[in-house]
Tab-separated table of C-alpha atoms and ligand atoms in Angstrom:
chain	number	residue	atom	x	y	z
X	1	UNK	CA	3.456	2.152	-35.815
X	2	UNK	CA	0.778	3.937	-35.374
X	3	UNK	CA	-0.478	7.174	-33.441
X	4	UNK	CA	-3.305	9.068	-31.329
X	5	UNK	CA	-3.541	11.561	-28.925
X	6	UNK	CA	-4.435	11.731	-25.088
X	7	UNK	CA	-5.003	14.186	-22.298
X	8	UNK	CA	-3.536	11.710	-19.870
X	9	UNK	CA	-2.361	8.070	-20.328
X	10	UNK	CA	-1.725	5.824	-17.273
X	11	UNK	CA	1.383	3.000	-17.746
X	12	UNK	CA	-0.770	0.449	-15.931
X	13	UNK	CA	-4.219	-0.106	-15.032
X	14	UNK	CA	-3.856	-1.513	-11.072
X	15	UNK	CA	-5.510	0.858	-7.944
X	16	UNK	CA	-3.916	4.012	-8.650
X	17	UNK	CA	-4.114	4.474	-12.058
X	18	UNK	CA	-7.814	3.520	-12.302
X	19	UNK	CA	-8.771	5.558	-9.213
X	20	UNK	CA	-6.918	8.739	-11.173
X	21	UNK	CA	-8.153	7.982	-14.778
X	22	UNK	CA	-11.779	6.864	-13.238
X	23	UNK	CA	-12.045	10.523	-11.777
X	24	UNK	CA	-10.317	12.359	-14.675
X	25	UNK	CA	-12.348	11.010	-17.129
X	26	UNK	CA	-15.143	11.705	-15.148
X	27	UNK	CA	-14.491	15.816	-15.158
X	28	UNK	CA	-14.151	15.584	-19.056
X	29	UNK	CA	-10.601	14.632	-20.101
X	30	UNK	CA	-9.726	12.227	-22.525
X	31	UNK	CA	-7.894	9.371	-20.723
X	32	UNK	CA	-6.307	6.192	-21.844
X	33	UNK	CA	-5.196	2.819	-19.232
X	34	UNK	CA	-2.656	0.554	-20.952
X	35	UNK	CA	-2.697	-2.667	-18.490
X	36	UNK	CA	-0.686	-5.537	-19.194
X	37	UNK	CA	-2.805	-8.182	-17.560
X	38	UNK	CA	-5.907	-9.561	-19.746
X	39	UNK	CA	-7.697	-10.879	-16.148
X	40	UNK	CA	-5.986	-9.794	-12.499
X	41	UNK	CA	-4.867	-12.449	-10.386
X	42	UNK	CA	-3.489	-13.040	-6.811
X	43	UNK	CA	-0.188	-11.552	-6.997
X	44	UNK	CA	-0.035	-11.420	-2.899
X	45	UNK	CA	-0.775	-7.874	-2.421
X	46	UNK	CA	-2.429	-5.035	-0.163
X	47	UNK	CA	-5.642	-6.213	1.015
X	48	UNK	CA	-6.386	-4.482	4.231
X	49	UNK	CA	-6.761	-0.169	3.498
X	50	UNK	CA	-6.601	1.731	6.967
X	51	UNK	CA	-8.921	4.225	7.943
X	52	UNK	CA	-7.058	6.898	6.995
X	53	UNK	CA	-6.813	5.336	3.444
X	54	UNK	CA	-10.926	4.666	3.720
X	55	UNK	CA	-10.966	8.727	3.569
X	56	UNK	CA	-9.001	8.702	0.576
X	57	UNK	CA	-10.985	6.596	-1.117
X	58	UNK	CA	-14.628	8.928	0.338
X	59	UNK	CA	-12.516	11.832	-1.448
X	60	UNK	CA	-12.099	10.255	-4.717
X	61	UNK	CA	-15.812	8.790	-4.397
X	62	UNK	CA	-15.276	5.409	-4.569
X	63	UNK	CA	-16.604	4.466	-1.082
X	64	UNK	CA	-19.901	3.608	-1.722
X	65	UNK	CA	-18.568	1.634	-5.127
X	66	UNK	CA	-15.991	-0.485	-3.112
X	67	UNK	CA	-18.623	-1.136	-0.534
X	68	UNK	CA	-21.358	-2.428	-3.068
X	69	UNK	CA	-18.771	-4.233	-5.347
X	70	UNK	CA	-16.184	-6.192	-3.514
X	71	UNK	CA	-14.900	-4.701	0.087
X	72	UNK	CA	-16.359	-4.991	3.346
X	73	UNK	CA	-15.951	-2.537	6.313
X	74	UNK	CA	-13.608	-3.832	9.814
X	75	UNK	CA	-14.107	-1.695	12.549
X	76	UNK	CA	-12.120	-3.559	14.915
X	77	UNK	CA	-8.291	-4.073	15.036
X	78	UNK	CA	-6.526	-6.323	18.300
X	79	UNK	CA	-3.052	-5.313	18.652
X	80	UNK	CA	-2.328	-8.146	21.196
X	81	UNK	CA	-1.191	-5.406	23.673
X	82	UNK	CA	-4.024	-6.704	25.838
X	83	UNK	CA	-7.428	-4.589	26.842
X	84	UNK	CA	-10.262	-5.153	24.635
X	85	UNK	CA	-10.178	-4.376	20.658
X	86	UNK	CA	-10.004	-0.693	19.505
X	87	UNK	CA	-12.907	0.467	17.500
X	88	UNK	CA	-11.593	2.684	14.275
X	89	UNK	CA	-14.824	4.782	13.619
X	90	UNK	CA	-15.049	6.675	17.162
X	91	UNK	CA	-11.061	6.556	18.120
X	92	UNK	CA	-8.908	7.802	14.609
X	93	UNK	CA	-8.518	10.859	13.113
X	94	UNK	CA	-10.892	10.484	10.249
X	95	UNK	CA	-13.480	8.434	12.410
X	96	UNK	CA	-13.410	5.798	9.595
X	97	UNK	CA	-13.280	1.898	9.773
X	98	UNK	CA	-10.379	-0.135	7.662
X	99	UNK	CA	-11.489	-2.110	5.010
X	100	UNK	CA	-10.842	-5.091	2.896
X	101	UNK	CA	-11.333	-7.158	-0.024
X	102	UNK	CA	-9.423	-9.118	-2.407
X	103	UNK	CA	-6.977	-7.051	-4.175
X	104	UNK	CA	-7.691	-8.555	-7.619
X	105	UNK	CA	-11.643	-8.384	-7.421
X	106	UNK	CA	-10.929	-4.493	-6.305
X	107	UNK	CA	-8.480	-3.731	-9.091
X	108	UNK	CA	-11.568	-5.362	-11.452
X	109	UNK	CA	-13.806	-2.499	-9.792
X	110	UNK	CA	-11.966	0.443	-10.424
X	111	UNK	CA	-10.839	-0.417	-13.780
X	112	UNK	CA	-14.220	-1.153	-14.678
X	113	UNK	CA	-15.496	2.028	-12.876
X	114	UNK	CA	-12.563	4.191	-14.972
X	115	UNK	CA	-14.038	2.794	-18.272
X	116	UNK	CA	-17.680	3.566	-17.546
X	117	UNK	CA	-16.585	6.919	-16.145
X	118	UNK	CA	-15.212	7.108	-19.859
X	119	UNK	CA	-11.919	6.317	-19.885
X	120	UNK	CA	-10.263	3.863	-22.959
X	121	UNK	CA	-9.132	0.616	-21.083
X	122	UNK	CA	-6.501	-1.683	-22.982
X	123	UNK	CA	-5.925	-4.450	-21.880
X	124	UNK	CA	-2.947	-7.457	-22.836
X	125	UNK	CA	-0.862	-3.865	-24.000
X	126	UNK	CA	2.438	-3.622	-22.240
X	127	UNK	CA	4.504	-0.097	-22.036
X	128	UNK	CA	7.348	-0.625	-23.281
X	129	UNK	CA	8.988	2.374	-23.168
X	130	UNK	CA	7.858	6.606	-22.276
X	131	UNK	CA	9.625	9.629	-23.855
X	132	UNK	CA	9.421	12.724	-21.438
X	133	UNK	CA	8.497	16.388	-23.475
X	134	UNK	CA	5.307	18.088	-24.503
X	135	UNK	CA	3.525	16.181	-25.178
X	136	UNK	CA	5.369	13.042	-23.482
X	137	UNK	CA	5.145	9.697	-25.484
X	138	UNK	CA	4.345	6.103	-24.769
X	139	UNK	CA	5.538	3.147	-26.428
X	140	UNK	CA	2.646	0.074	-26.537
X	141	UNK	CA	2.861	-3.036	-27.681
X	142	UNK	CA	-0.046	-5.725	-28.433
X	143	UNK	CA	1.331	-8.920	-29.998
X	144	UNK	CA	3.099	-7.842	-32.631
X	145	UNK	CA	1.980	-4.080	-32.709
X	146	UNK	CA	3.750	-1.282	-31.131
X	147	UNK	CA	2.026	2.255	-30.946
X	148	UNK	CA	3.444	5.664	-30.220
X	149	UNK	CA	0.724	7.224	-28.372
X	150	UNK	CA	1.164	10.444	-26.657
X	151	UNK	CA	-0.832	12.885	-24.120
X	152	UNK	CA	-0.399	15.954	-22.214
X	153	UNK	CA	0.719	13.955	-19.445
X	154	UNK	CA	1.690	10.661	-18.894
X	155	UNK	CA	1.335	9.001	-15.355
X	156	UNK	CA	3.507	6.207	-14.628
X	157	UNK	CA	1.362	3.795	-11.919
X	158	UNK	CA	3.162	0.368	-12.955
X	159	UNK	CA	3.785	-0.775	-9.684
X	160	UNK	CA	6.660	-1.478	-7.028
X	161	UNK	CA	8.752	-2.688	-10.269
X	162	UNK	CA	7.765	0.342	-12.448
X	163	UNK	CA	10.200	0.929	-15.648
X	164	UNK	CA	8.487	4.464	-16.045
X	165	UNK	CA	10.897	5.375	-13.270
X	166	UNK	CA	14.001	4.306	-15.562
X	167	UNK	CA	12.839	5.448	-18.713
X	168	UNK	CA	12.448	8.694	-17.444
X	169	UNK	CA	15.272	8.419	-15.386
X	170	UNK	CA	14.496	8.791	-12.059
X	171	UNK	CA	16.579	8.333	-9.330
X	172	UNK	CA	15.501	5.913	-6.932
X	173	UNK	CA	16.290	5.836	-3.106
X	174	UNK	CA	16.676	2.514	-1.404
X	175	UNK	CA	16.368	2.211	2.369
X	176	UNK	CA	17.258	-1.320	3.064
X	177	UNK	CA	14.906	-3.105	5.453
X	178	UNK	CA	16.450	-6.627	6.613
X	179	UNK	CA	13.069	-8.119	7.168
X	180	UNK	CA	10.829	-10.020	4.537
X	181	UNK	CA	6.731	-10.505	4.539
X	182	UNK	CA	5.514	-13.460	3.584
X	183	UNK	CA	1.263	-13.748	2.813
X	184	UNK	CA	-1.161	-16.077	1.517
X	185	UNK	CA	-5.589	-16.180	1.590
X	186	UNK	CA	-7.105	-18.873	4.017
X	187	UNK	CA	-10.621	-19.964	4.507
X	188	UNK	CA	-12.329	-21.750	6.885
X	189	UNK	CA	-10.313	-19.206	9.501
X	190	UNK	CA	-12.061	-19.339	13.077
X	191	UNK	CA	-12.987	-15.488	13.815
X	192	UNK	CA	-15.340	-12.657	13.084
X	193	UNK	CA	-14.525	-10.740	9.551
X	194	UNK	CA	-15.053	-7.704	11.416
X	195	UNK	CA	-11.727	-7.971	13.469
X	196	UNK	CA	-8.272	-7.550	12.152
X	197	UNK	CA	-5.650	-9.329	14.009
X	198	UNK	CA	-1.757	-7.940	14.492
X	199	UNK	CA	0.683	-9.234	17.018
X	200	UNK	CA	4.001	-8.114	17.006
X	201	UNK	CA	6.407	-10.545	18.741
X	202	UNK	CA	9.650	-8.023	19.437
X	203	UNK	CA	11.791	-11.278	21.244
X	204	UNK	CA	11.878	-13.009	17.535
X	205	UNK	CA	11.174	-9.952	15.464
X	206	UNK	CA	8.375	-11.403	13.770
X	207	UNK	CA	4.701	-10.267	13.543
X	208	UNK	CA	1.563	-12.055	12.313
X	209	UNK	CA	-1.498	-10.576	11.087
X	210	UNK	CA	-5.108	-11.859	9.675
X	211	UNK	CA	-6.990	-9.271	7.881
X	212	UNK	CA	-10.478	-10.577	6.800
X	213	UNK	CA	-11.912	-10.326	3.039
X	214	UNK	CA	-15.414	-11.042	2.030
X	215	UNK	CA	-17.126	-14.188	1.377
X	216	UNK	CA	-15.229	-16.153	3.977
X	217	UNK	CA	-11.448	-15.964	3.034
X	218	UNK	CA	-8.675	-14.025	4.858
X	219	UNK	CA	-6.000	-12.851	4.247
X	220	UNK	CA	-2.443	-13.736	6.765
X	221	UNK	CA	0.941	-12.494	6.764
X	222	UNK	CA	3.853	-13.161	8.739
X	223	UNK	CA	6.722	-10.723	8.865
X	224	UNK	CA	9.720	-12.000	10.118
X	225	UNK	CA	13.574	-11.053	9.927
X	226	UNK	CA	15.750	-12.121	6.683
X	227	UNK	CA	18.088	-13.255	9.223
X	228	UNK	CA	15.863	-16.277	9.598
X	229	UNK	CA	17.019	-19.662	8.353
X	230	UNK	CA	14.444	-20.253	5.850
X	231	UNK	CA	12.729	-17.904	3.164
X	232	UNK	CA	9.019	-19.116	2.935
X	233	UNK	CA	8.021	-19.302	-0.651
X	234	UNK	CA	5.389	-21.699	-2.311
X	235	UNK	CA	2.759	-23.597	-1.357
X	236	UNK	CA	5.355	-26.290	0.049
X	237	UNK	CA	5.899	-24.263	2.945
X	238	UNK	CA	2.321	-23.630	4.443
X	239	UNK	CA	3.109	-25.886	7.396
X	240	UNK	CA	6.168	-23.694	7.864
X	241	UNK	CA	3.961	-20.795	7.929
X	242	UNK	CA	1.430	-22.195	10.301
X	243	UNK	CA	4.239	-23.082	12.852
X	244	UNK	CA	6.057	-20.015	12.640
X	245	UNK	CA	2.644	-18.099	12.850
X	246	UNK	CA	1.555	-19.975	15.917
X	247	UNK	CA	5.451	-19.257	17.318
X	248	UNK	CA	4.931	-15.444	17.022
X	249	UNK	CA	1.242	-15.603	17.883
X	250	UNK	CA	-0.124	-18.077	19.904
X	251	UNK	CA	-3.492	-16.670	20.982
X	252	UNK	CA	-4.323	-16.346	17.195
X	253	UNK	CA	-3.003	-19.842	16.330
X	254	UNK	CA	-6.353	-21.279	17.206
X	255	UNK	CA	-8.196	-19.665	14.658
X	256	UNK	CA	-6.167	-21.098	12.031
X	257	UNK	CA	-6.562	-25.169	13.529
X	258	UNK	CA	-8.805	-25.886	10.054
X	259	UNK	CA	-8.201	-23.103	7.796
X	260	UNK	CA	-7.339	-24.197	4.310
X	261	UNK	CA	-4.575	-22.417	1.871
X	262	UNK	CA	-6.722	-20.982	-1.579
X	263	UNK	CA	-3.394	-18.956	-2.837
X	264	UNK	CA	-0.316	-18.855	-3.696
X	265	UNK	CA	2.278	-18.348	-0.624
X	266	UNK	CA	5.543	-16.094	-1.425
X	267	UNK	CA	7.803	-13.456	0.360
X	268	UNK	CA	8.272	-9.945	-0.380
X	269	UNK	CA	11.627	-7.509	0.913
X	270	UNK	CA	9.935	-4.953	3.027
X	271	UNK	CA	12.789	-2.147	1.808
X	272	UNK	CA	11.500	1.221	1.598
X	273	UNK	CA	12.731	2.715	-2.082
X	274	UNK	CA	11.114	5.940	-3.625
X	275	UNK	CA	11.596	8.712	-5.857
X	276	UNK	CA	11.928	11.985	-4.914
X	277	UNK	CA	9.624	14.711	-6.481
X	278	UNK	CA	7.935	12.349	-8.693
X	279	UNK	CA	7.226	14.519	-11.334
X	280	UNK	CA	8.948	15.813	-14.349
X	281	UNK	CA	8.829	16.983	-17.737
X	282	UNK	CA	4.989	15.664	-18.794
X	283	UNK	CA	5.730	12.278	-16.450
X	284	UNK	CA	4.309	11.624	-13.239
X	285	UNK	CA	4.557	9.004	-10.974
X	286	UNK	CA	1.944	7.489	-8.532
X	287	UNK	CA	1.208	4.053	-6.185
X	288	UNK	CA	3.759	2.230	-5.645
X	289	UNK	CA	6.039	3.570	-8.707
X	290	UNK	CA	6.446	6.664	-7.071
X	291	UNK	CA	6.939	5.098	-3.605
X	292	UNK	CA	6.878	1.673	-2.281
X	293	UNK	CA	6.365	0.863	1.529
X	294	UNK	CA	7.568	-1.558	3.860
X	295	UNK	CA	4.160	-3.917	3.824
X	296	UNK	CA	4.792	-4.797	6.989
X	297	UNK	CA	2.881	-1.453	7.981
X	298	UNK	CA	0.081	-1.605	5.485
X	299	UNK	CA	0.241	2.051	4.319
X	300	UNK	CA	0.875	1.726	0.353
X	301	UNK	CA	-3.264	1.667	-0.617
X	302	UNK	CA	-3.881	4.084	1.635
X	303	UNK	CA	-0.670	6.356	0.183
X	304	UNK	CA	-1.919	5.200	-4.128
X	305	UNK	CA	-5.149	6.270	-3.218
X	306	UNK	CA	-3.892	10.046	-1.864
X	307	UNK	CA	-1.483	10.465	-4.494
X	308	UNK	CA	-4.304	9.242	-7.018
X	309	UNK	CA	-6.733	12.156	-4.876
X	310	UNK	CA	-3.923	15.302	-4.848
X	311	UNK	CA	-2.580	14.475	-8.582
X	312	UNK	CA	-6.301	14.665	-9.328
X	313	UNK	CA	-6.944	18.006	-7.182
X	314	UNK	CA	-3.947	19.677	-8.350
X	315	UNK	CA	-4.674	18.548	-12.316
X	316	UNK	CA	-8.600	19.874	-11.759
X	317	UNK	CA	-7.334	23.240	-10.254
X	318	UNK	CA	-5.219	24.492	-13.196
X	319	UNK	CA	-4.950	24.516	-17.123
X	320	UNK	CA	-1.269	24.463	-16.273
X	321	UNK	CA	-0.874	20.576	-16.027
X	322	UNK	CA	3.405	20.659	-15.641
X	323	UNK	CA	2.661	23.278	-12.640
X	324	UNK	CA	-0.071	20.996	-11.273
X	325	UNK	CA	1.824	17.719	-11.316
X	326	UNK	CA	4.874	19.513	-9.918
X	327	UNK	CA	3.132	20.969	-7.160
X	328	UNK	CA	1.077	17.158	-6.320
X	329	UNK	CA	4.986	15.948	-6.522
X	330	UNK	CA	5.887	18.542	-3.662
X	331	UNK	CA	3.194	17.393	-1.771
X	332	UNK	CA	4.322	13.666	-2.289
X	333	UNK	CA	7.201	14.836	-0.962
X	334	UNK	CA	5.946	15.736	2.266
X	335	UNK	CA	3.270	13.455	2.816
X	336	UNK	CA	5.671	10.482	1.727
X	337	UNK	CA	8.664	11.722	3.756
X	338	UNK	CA	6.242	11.346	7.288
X	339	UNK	CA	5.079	7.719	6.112
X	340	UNK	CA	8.320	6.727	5.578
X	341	UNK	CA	9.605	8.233	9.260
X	342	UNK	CA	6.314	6.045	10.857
X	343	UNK	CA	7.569	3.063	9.769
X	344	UNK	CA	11.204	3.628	10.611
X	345	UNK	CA	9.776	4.440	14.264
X	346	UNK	CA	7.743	1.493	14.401
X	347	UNK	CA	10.809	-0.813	13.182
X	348	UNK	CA	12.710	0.963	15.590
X	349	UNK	CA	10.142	0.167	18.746
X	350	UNK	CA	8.578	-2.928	17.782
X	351	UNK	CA	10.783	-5.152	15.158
X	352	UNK	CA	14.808	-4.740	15.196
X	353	UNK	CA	17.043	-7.474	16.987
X	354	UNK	CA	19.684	-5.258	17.953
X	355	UNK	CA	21.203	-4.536	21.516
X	356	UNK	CA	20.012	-1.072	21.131
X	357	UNK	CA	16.485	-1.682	20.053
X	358	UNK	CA	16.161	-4.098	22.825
X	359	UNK	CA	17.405	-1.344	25.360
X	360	UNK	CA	15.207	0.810	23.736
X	361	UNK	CA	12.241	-1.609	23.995
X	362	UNK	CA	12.978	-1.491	27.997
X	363	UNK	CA	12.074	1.588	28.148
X	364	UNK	CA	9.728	2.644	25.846
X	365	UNK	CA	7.379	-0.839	26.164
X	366	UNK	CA	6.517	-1.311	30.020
X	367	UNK	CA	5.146	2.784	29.099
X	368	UNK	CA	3.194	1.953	26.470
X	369	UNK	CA	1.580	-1.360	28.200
X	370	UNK	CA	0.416	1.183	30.597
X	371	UNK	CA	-0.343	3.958	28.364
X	372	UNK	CA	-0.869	2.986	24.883
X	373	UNK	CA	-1.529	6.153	23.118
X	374	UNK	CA	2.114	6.662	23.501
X	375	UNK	CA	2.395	4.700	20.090
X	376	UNK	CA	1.712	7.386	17.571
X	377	UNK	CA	-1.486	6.545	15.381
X	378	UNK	CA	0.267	7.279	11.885
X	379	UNK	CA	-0.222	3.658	10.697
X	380	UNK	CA	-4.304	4.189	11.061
X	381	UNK	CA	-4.995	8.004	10.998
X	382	UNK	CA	-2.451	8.567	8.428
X	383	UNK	CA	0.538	11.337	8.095
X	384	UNK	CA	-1.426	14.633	8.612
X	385	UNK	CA	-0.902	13.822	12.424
X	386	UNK	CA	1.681	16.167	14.148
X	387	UNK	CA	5.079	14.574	13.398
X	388	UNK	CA	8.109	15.712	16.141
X	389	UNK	CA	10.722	15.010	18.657
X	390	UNK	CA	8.167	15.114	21.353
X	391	UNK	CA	5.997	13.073	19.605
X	392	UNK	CA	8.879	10.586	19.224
X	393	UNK	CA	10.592	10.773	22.524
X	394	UNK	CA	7.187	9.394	24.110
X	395	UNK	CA	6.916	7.178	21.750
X	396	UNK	CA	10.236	5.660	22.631
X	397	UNK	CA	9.529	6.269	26.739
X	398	UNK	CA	11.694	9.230	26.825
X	399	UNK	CA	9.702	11.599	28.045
M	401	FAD	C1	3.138	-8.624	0.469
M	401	FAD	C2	2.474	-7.279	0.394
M	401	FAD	C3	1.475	-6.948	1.307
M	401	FAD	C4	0.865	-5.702	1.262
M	401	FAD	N1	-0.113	-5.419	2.177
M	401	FAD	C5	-0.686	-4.203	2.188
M	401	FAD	C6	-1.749	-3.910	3.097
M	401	FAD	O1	-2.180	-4.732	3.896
M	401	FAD	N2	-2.283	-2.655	3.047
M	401	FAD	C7	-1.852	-1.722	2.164
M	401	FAD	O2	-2.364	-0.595	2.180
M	401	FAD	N3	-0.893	-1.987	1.258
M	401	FAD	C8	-0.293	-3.198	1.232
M	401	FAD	N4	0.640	-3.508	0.276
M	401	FAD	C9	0.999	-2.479	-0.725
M	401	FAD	C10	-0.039	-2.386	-1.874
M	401	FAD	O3	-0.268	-3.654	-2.418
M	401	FAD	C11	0.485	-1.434	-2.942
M	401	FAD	O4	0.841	-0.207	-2.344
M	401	FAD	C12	-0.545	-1.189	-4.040
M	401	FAD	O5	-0.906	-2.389	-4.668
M	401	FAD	C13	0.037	-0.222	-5.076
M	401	FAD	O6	-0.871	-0.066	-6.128
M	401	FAD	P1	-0.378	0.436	-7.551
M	401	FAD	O7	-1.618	0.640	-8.356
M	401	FAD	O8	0.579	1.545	-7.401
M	401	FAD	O9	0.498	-0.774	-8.144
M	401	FAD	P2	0.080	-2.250	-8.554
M	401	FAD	O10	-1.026	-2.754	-7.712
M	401	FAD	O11	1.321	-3.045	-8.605
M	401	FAD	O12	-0.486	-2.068	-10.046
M	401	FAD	C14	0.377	-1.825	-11.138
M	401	FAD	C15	-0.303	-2.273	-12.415
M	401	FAD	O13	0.540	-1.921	-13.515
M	401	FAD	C16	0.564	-2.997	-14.451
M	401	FAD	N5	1.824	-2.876	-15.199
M	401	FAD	C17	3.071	-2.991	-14.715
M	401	FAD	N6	3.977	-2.761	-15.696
M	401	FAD	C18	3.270	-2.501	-16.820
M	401	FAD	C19	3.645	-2.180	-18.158
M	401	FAD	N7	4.918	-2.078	-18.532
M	401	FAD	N8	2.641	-1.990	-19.084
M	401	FAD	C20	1.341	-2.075	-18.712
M	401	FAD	N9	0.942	-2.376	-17.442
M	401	FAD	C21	1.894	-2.570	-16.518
M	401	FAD	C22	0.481	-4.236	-13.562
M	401	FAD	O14	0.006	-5.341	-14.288
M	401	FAD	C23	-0.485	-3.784	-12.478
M	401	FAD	O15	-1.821	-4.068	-12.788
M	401	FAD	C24	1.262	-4.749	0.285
M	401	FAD	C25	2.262	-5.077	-0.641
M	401	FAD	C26	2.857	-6.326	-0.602
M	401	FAD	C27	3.931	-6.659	-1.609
């Protein structure tokens, strides 16, 4: 074994870590990325940032670098609730557009953006263990090398399965979601890649979505309840996926009559699980370690990206780094906390199969056909909206 010294490490090299280490580096500190992966691939994840999340990324400064390297800008969103499409940049908070890309080609970006910025990248090295304390330590291991390597802070950013979270032990809270997301990248798909699609369908509890990438693929979910006889998974099921798409959607079936399957097809649970204060003792968590969505709603890029933007503000505003990363873990808190509520709201509304979400669906949907900025804008203009009962009882036609 042997050992070296770091300002910051990150446990994994994905969106968040390389946003944080891409900036931190940048101001002067001496960062190391330890990413398992050699080459990213398609591992079926977020593809499609909201608007809100497209300000996260202008406040880290990566805009202008997504835009030139791999992402393209999509204005337009159709909910299916009828009318014509809504257009992002004059009607959300931030007056931004979504955006998307492949997730693999954008993970290539940033990671290469981090190392230029000056950050060590290793790549093929898997964590294999972190030691909380002053400094904290990380265990690495290369083939048959294994490192102690430690740093003023350590930032755990290893994903929706992070081990950071156990070796550091914190607790994680689980808010089971009885509904899985299934995704997979098309081409040859009949539309504009300026235009996002999303249709919920609240009679089956399913909802279907195409979210454009550049050069010509896109990228389609469908949502649907784990109540449902089958579990799509592999590419063995893509006729499944067409019919059940075309069964929750069928004014976007169209655009998939020649579209041809260049991915791999699985399912994901859409639970809600997170950690509360993600910080302690020279450890931090962000992305998805610290808190992982329900995909269905497409916030966790837009949520890595702001925890990658306050950890950085906080650690830039004070030589006291365990102060700084508690107070971005407070802030986590808070921020997470209304993300999570959104979704629960939404689920509530638009997706359960229960008596009492159909009642509630009698109310609260003939209101919003008529009026539909009744539906909170959380999922697009992000959780620094007001966030109360009156806010919720229109939402769910009570007021
Ligand atoms: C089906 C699905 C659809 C989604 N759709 C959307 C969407 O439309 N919009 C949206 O905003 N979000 C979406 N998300 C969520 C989004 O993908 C995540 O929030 C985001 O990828 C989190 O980024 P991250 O950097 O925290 O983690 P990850 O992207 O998982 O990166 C973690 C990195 O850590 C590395 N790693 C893990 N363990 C180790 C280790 N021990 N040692 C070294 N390296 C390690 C991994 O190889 C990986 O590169 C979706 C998620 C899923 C599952």
């Amino acid at each position: 074994m042997s050992s070296s010294h770091y300002d910051l490490i990150t446990v994994g090299g994905g969106m968040a870590a390389s946003a944080l280490a891409k900036c931190m580096a940048e101001s002067g500190a001496k960062v190391l990325i330890l990413e398992q992966e050699t080459r990213f691939r398609d591992r079926i994840r977020g593809e499609y940032l909201m608007p809100w999340g497209v300000a996260e990324i202008t406040a880290l400064g990566l805009y202008e670098l997504l835009c030139r390297e791999c992402a393209q800008k999509i204005p337009w969103i159709d909910l299916g609730m009828g009318g014509p499409p809504r257009e992002f940049t004059t009607t959300t908070a931030q007056q931004q557009p979504a955006m998307g890309y492949s997730h693999p080609e954008m993970q290539e970006v940033l990671l290469t953006a981090a190392e230029h910025a000056g950050a060590e990248v290793r790549r093929g090295v898997t964590v294999q263990g972190v030691e909380p304390g002053e400094p904290a330590v990380v265990i690495a291991a290369s083939g048959k090398n294994s490192e102690r390597i430690s740093a003023r802070l350590v930032v755990g950013a290893n994903g929706r399965s992070s081990q950071t979270r156990k070796w550091v032990g914190f607790e994680l809270t689980k808010e089971p979601n009885p509904f899985l997301i299934c995704g997979i990248v098309l081409k040859g798909v009949a539309t504009r890649d300026d235009i996002a699609f999303v249709q919920f369908n609240p009679e089956i509890g399913t909802v279907a979505t195409i979210f454009p990438q550049t050069k010509g693929r896109f990228r389609v979910y469908l949502g649907y309840p784990s109540t449902m006889n089958y579990r799509l998974q592999g590419s063995g099921d893509v006729k499944l996926l067409f019919s059940e798409f075309a069964r929750t959607a069928p004014v976007l079936a169209p655009f998939l009559t020649s579209a041809e399957c260049i991915g791999p097809l699985a399912s994901f649970e859409a639970d809600d699980f997170w950690v509360k204060h993600p910080y302690r003792n020279g450890v931090a968590l962000i992305g998805d370690a610290a808190a992982t969505s329900d995909p269905t709603h497409g916030q966790g890029m837009a949520i890595s990206f702001r925890d990658a933007r306050v950890l950085r503000d906080h650690l830039l505003a004070s030589p006291d780094w365990d102060r700084a990363a508690h107070a971005y873990a407070s802030e986590h808190d808070e921020y997470f906390a209304k993300c999570h509520t959104a979704g629960v709201w939404q689920r509530q509304v638009f997706q359960e199969q229960t008596p009492e979400a159909r009642l509630r669906r009698q109310k609260a949907m003939p209101l919003i056909a008529e009026d539909p900025t009744r539906v909170p804008d959380y999922l697009f203009s992000g959780p620094d909206l007001p966030m109360d009962d009156s806010v919720r009882a229109r939402f769910f036609g009570e007021v």
